[in-house]
Coordinates of C-alpha atoms in Angstrom, one line a residue:
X1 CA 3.6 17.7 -4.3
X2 CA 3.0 19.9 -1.2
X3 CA -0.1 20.7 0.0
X4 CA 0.0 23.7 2.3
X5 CA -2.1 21.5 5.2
X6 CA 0.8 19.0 6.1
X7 CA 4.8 20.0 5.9
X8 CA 6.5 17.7 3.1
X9 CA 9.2 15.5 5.0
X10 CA 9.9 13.4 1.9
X11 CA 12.3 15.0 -0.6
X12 CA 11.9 13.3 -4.5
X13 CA 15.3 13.9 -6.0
X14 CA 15.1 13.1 -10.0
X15 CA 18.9 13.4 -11.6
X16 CA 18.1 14.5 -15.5
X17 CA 20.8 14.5 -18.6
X18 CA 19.6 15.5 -21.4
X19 CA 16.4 13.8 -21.5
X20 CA 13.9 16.8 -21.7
X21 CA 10.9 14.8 -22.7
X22 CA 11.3 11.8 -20.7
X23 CA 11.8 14.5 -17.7
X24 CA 8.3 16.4 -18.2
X25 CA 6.3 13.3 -18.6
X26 CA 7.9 12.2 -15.0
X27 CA 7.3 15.9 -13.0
X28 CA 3.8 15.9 -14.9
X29 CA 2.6 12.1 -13.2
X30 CA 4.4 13.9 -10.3
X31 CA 2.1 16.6 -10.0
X32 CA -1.0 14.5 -10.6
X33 CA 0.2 11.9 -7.9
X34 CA -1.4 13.7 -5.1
X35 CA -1.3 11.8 -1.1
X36 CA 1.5 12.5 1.1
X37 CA 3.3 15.8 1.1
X38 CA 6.9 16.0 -1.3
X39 CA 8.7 18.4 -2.5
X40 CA 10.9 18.0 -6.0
X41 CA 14.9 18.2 -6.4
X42 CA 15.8 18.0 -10.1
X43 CA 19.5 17.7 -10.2
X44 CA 20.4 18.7 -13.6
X45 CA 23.9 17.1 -15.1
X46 CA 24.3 20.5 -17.3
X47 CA 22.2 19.2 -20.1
X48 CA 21.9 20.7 -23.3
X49 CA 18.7 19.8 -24.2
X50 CA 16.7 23.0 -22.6
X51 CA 15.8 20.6 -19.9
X52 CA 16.9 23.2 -16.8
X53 CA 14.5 26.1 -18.9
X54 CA 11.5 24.0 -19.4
X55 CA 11.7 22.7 -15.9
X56 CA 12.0 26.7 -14.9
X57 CA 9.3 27.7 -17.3
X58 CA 6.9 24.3 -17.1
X59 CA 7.3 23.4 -13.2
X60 CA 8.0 26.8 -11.3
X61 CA 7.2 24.5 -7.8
X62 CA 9.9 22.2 -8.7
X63 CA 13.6 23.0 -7.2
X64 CA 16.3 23.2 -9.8
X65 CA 20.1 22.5 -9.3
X66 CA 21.8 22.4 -12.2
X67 CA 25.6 21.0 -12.2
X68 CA 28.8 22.7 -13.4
X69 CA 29.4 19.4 -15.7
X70 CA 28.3 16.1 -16.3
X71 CA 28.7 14.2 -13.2
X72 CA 27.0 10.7 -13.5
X73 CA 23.8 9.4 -11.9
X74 CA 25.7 8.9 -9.1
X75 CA 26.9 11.9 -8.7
X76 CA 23.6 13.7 -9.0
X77 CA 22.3 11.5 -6.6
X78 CA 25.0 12.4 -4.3
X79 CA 24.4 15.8 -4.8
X80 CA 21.0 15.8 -4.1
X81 CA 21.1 13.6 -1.2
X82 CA 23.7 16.0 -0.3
X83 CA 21.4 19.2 -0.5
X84 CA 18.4 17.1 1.0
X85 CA 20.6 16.1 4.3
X86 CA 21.0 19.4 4.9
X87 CA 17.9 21.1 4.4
X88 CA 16.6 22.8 7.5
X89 CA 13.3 21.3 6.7
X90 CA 14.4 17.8 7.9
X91 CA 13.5 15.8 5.9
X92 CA 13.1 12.2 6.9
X93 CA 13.1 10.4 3.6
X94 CA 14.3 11.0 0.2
X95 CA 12.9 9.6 -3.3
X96 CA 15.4 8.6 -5.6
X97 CA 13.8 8.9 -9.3
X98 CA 15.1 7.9 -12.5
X99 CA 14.3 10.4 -14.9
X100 CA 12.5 8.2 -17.4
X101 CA 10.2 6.6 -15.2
X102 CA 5.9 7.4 -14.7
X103 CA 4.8 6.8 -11.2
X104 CA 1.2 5.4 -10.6
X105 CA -0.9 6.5 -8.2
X106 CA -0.1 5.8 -4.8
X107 CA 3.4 4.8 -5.4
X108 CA 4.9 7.0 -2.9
X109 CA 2.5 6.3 -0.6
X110 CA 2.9 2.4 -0.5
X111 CA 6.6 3.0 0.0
X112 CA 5.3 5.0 3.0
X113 CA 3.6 2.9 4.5
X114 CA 6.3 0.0 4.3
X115 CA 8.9 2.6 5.5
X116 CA 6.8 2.9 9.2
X117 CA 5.7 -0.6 9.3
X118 CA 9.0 -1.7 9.2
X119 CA 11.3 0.8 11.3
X120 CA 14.4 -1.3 10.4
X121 CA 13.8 -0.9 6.4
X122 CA 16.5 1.5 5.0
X123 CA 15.4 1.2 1.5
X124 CA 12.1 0.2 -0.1
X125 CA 11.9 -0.1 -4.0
X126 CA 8.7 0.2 -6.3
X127 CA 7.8 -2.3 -8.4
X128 CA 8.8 -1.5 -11.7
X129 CA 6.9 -2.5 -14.9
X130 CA 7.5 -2.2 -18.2
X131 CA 6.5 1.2 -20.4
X132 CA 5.0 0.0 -22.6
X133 CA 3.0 -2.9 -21.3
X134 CA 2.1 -2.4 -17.3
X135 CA 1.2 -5.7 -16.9
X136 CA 4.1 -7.2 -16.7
X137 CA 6.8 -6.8 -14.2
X138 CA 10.6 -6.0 -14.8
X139 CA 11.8 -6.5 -11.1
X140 CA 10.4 -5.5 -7.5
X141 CA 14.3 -5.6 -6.3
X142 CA 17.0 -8.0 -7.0
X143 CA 18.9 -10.5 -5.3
X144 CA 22.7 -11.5 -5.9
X145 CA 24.0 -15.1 -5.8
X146 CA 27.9 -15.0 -4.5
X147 CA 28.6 -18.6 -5.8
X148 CA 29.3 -16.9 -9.5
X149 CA 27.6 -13.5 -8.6
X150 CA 24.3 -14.1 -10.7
X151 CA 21.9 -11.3 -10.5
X152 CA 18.4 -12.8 -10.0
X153 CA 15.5 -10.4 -10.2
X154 CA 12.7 -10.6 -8.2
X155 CA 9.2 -10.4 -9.3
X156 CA 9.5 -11.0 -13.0
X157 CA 6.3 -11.9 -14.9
X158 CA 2.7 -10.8 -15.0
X159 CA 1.8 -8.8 -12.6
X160 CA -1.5 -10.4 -11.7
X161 CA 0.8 -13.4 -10.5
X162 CA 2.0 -11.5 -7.7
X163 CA -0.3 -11.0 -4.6
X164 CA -1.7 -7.4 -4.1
X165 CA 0.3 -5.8 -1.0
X166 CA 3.3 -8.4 -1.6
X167 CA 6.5 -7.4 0.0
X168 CA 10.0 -9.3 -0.8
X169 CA 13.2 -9.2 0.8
X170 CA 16.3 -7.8 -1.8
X171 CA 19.9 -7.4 -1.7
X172 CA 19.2 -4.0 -3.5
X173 CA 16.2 -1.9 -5.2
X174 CA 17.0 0.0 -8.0
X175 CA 16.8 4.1 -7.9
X176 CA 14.2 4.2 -10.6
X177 CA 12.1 4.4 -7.9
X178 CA 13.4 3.8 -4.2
X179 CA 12.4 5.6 -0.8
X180 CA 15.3 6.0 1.5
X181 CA 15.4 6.5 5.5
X182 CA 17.3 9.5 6.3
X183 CA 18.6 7.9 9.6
X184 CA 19.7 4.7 7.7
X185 CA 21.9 7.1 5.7
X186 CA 23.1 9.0 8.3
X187 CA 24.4 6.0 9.3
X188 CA 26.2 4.4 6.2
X189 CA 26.5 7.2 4.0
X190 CA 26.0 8.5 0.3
X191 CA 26.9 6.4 -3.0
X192 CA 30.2 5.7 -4.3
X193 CA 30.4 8.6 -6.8
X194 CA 33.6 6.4 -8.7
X195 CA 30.9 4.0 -10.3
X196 CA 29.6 7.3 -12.2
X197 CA 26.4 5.0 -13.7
X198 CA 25.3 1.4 -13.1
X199 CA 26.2 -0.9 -9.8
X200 CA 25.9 2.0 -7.7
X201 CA 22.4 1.6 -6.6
X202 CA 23.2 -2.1 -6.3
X203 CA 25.8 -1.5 -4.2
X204 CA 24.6 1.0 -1.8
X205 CA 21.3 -1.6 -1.0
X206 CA 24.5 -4.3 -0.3
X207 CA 26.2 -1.7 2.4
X208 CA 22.9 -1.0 4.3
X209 CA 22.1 -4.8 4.3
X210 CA 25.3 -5.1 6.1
X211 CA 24.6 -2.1 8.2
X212 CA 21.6 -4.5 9.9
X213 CA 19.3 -2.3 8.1
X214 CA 16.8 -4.2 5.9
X215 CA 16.0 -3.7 1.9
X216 CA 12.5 -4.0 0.8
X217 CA 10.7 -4.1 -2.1
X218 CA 6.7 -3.9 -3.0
X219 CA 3.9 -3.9 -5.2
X220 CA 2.1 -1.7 -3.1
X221 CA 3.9 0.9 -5.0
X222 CA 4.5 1.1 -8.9
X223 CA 6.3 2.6 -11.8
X224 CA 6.8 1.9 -15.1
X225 CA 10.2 2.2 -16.8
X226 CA 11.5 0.8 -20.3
X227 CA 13.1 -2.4 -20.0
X228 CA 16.6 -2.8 -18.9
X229 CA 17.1 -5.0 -21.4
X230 CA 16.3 -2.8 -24.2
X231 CA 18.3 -0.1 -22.7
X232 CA 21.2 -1.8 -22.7
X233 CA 21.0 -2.7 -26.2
X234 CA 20.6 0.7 -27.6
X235 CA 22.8 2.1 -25.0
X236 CA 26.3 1.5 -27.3
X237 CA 29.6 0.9 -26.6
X238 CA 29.7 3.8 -24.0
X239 CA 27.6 1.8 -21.5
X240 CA 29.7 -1.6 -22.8
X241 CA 32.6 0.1 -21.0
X242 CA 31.7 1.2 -18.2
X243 CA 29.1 -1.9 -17.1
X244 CA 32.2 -4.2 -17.8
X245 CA 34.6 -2.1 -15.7
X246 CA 32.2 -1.3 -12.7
X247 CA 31.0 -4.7 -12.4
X248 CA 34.9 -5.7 -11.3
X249 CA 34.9 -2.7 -9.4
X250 CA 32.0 -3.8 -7.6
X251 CA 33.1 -7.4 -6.8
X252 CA 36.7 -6.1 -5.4
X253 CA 34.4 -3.6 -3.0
X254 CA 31.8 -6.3 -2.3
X255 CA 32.3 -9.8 -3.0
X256 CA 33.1 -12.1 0.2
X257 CA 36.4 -12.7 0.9
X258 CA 36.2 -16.4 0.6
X259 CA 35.0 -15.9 -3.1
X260 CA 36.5 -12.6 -4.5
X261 CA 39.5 -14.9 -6.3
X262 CA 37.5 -17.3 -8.0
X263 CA 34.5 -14.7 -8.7
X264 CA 37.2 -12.6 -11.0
X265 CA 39.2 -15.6 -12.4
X266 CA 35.6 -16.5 -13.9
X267 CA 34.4 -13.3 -15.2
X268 CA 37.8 -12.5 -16.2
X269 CA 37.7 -15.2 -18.1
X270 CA 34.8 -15.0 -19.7
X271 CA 35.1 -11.5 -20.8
X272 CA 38.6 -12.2 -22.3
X273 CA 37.0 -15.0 -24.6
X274 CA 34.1 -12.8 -25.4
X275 CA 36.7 -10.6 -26.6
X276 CA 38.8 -13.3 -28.9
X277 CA 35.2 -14.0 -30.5
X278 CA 34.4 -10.6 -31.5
X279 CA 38.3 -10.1 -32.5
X280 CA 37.6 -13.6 -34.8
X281 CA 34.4 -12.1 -36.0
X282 CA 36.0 -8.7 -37.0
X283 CA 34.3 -6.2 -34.8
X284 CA 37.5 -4.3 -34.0
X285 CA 34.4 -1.7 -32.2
X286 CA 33.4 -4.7 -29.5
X287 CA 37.3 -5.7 -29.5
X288 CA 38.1 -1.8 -28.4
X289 CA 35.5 -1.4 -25.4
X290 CA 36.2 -4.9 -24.3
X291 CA 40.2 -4.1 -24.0
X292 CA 39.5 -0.9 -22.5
X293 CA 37.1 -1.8 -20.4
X294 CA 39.7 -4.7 -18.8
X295 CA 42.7 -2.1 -18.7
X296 CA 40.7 0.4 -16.4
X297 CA 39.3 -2.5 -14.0
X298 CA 43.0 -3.2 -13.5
X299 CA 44.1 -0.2 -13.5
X300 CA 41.6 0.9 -10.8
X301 CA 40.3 4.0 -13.2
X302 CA 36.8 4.9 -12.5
X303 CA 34.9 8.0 -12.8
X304 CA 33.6 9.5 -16.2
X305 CA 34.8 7.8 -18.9
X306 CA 37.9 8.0 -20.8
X307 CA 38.1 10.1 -23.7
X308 CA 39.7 7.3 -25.6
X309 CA 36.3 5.9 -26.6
X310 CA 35.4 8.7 -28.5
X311 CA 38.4 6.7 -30.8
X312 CA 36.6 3.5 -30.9
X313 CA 36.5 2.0 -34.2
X314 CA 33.4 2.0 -36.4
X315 CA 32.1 -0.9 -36.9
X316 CA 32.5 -2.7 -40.5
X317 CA 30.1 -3.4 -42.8
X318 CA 28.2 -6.4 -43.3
X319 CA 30.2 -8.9 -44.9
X320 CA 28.7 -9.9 -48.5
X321 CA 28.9 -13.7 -48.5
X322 CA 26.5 -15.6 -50.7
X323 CA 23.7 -17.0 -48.6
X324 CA 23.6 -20.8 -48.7
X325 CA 20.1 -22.7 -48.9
X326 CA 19.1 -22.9 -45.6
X327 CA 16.3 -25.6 -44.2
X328 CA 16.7 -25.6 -40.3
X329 CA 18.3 -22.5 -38.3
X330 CA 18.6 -21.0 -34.7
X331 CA 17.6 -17.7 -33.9
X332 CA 19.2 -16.4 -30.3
X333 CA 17.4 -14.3 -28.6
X334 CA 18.9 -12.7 -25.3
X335 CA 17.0 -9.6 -24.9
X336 CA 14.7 -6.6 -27.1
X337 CA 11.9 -8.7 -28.6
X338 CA 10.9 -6.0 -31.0
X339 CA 13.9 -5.6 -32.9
X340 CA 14.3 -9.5 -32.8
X341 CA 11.2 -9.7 -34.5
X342 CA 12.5 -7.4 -37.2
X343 CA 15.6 -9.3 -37.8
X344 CA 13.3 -12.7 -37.9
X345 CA 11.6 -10.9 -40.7
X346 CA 14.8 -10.1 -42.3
X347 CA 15.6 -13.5 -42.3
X348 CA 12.5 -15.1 -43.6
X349 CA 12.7 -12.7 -46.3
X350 CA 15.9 -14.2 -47.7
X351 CA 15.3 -17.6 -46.9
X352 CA 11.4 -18.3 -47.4
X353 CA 11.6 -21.7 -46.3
X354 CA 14.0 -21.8 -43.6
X355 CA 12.2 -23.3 -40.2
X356 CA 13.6 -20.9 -37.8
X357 CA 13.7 -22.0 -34.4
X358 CA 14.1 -19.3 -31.3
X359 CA 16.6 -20.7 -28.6
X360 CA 16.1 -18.5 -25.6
X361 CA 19.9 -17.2 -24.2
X362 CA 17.9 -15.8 -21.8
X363 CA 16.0 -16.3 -18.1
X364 CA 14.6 -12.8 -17.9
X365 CA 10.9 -12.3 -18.1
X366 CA 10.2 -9.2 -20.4
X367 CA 11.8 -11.6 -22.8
X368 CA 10.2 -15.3 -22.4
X369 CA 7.1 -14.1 -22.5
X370 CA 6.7 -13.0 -25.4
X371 CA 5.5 -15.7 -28.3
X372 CA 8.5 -16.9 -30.5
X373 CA 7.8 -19.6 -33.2
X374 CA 9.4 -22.9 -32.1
X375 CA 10.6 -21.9 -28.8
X376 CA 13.6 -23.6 -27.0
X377 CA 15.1 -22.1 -23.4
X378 CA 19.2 -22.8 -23.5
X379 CA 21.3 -23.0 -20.3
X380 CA 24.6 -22.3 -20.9
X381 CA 25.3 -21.0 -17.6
X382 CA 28.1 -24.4 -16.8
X383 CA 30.7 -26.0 -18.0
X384 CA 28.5 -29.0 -19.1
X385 CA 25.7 -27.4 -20.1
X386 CA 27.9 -25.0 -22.7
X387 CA 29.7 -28.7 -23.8
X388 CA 26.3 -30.0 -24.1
X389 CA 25.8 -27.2 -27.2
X390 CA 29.1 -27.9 -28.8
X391 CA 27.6 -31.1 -29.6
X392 CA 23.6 -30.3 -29.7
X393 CA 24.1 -27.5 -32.3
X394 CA 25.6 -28.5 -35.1
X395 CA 23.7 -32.0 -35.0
X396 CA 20.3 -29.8 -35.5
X397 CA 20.7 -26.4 -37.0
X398 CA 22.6 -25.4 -40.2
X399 CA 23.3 -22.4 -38.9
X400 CA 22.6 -19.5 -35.9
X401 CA 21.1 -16.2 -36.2
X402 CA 21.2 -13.0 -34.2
X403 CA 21.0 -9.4 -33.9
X404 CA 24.6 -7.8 -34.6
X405 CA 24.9 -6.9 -30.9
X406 CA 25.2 -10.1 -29.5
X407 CA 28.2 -11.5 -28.6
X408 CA 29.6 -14.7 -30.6
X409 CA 30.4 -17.7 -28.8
X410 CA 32.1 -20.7 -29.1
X411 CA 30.2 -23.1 -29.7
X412 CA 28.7 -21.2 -32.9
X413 CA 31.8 -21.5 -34.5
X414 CA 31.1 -25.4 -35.3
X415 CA 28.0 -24.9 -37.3
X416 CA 28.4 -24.5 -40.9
X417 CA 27.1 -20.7 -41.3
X418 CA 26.5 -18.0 -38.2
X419 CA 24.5 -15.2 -39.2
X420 CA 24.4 -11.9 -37.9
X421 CA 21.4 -9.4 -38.8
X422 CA 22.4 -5.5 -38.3
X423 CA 20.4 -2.5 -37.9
X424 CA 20.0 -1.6 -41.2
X425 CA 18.7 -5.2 -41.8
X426 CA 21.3 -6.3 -43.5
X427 CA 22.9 -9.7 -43.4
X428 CA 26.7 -10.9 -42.4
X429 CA 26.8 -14.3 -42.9
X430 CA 30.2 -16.4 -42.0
X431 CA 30.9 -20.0 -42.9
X432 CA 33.1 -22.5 -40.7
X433 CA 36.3 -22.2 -40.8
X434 CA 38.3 -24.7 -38.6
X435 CA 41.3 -22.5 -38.5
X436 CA 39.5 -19.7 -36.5
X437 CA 37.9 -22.6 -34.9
X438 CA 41.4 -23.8 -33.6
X439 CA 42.5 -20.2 -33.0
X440 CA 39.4 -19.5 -30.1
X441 CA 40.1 -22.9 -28.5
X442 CA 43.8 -22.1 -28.4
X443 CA 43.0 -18.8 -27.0
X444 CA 40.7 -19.9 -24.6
X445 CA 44.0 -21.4 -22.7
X446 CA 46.1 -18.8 -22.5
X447 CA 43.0 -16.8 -21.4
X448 CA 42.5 -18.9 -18.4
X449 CA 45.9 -18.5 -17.1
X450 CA 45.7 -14.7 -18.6
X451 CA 42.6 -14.5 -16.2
X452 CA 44.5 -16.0 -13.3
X453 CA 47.1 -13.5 -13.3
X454 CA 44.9 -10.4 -13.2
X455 CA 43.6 -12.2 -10.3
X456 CA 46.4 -12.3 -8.4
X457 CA 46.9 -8.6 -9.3
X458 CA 43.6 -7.2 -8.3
X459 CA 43.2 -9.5 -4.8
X460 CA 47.0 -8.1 -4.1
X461 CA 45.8 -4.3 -5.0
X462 CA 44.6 -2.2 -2.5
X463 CA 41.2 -0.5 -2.5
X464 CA 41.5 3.7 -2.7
X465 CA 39.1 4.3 0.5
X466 CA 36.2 5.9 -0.1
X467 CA 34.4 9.1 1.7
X468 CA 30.6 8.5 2.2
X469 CA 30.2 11.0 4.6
X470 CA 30.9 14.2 2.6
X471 CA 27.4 15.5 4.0
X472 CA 28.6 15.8 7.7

């Protein structure tokens, strides 16, 4: 906060919807954080929670803007960036804050201190740990690699394994936590408000790298924040929409020329078979948000999203297949080890003897850390590797098991039985049957030239230019 020796020339801008609670416990660590001088901007997205009162009635010290309507994170960013770049005071940086994240002590001072060590650094990041267990580390920044546009985060692990003052170079940090130079975004501008949520952040850290500005990240300054993981998984369709259609968004506004083709005939790809295996697997829900998803990338629609998903389909109920005797089974995990836990449970419950074997569909560290009986990590990230499982599989497990979120693939559909374990606990299980079987692989043709089409579209589309200046 500020103190009335020194004038505050960081502005914290925290962009709240609807998450009172989450919102106190942030301004509270806020007002305990104490070193350099900041004043508070809490952009309210007209939330209906009572958040704008108890902000009013807790935090009197704390300025309020509340908007007209919902209008994304990255639109309250924008508009408090906005209000900050015009504040006589003059602010020289500003402190983008999730709303749902508890800063330690000294984390705005560690981005501080990188900020005039390093008078090219546009954007430092916090490191950001998880909630509920500080020790370990979610990201300190992220990097991307263009040859299929993998997003590698850096950091992940323990954080005693990282060394005390570390610093790493990223491609983007996210706005859980970040410090941004006021000059640097003089310079390059605001966010893209189109994304509404997700790949904004990402984004913006991608434009100031190619400004010549630098993006840094360090564990000089921390945070925690629940894990992205998690999130995503109880996030819902909703946030299954719009990550699929801002992700080909943001490879049409970022990706290299010499690799925007190939990087959407893959993804495209992918996402239309990931769509055939839900469609096989009757989740008409999954099916919905994957179609719509695809028709407003092409179509170029961003923004809020459509009301059409409030028309999505529920989802059925389990199916009630008699459970065979099981010995030997798979259990993939990709991500929430609590709830996997659960559904392991559910599992061993009906099938007291079943050796259940975790196979890791996963490389991020909040995940492989945790201790899974009978662990196995599974790459499935090329061609051979994924034929390497269509074989592998069915010579070894009876069956695979999962949560009820995660998407089917292909090479499940030649084991005997695939299980799926819902929220309620209860079980779908499916048996082989080599006509759906022939269906996917049939399907997985016509999606390839499918996905070479919509290529061809979206390289041949034009852009809608975007104003990142709005604040001049």
């Amino acid at each position: 906060m500020t103190s009335s020796a020194a004038p505050a020339n960081v502005l914290a801008i925290v962009v709240n919807w609807n998450k009172r609670t989450c919102l106190r416990d942030l301004l509270a660590s806020l007002r305990r954080l104490g070193g350099a001088p900041f004043d508070i901007l809490v952009v309210d997205n007209a939330s209906t929670d009572g958040s704008a009162e108890m902000v009013r009635n807790d935090f009197p010290e704390v300025r309020l803007h509340v908007t007209p309507r919902n209008i994304g994170g990255a639109g309250g960013f924008n508009t408090g960036m906005r209000i900050g770049l015009g504040d006589p005071k003059g602010y020289q940086f500003l402190w983008l804050l999730d709303n749902d994240v508890v800063v330690h002590p000294g984390a705005l001072d560690g981005l501080l201190r990188v900020m005039r060590e390093e008078p090219k650094c546009a954007l430092a990041g916090s490191t950001l740990l998880l909630l509920d267990d500080p020790g370990q580390v979610q990201e300190c920044g992220a990097r991307i690699d263009w040859t299929d546009a993998r997003v590698t985060r850096i950091g992940e692990g323990p954080l005693a394994k990282l060394p005390a003052g570390a610093r790493f170079d990223a491609d983007w940090v996210a706005a859980c936590s970040l410090l941004a130079r006021v000059d640097a975004v003089r310079q390059v501008g605001i966010w893209d408000q189109e994304y509404f949520v997700l790949w904004d952040d990402m984004e913006w850290g991608i434009r100031m790298k190619r400004a010549g500005w630098t993006v840094r990240s360090t564990t000089e300054s921390q945070v925690r924040h629940e894990s992205f993981q998690n999130r995503r998984v109880k996030s819902g369709l909703l946030m299954q929409y719009i990550g699929l259609r801002n992700f080909f968004y943001f490879l049409r506004r970022n990706a290299p020329k010499d690799r925007l083709e190939p990087l959407l005939r893959l993804h495209l790809e992918r996402a239309l078979n990931l769509t055939d295996n839900s469609r096989e697997a009757g989740k008409a829900d999954q099916v919905y948000i994957a179609r719509l998803g695809l028709r407003d990338a092409l179509r170029g629609r961003m923004g809020p999203p459509p009301p059409e998903l409030a028309d999505a389909p529920k989802p059925r109920p389990a199916a009630g297949t008699a459970p065979p005797r099981l010995r030997r089974a798979g259990f993939m995990l990709t991500a929430d080890p609590e709830s996997a836990r659960a559904a392991m449970a559910v599992v061993h419950k009906r099938y007291p003897g079943l050796r259940l074997d975790t196979l890791l569909f996963t490389d991020h560290a909040d995940v492989l850390r945790e201790r899974f009986p009978n662990r196995r990590r599974i790459f499935a990230s090329t061609l051979v590797s994924r034929l390497k499982l269509l074989v592998r599989l069915p010579l070894q497990y009876q069956a695979t098991v999962s949560q009820s979120w995660v998407p089917r693939y292909f090479y499940e559909e030649l084991l005997p039985y695939t299980i799926r374990v819902d929220e309620k606990g209860e079980l779908e299980v499916r048996r082989r049957d080599l006509r759906r079987t022939a269906r996917l692989a049939v399907g997985r043709w016509r999606n390839r030239r499918l996905a070479a089409k919509w290529t061809r579209a979206l390289v041949n589309r034009p852009l809608p230019p975007v104003d990142y200046f709005t604040f001049r």
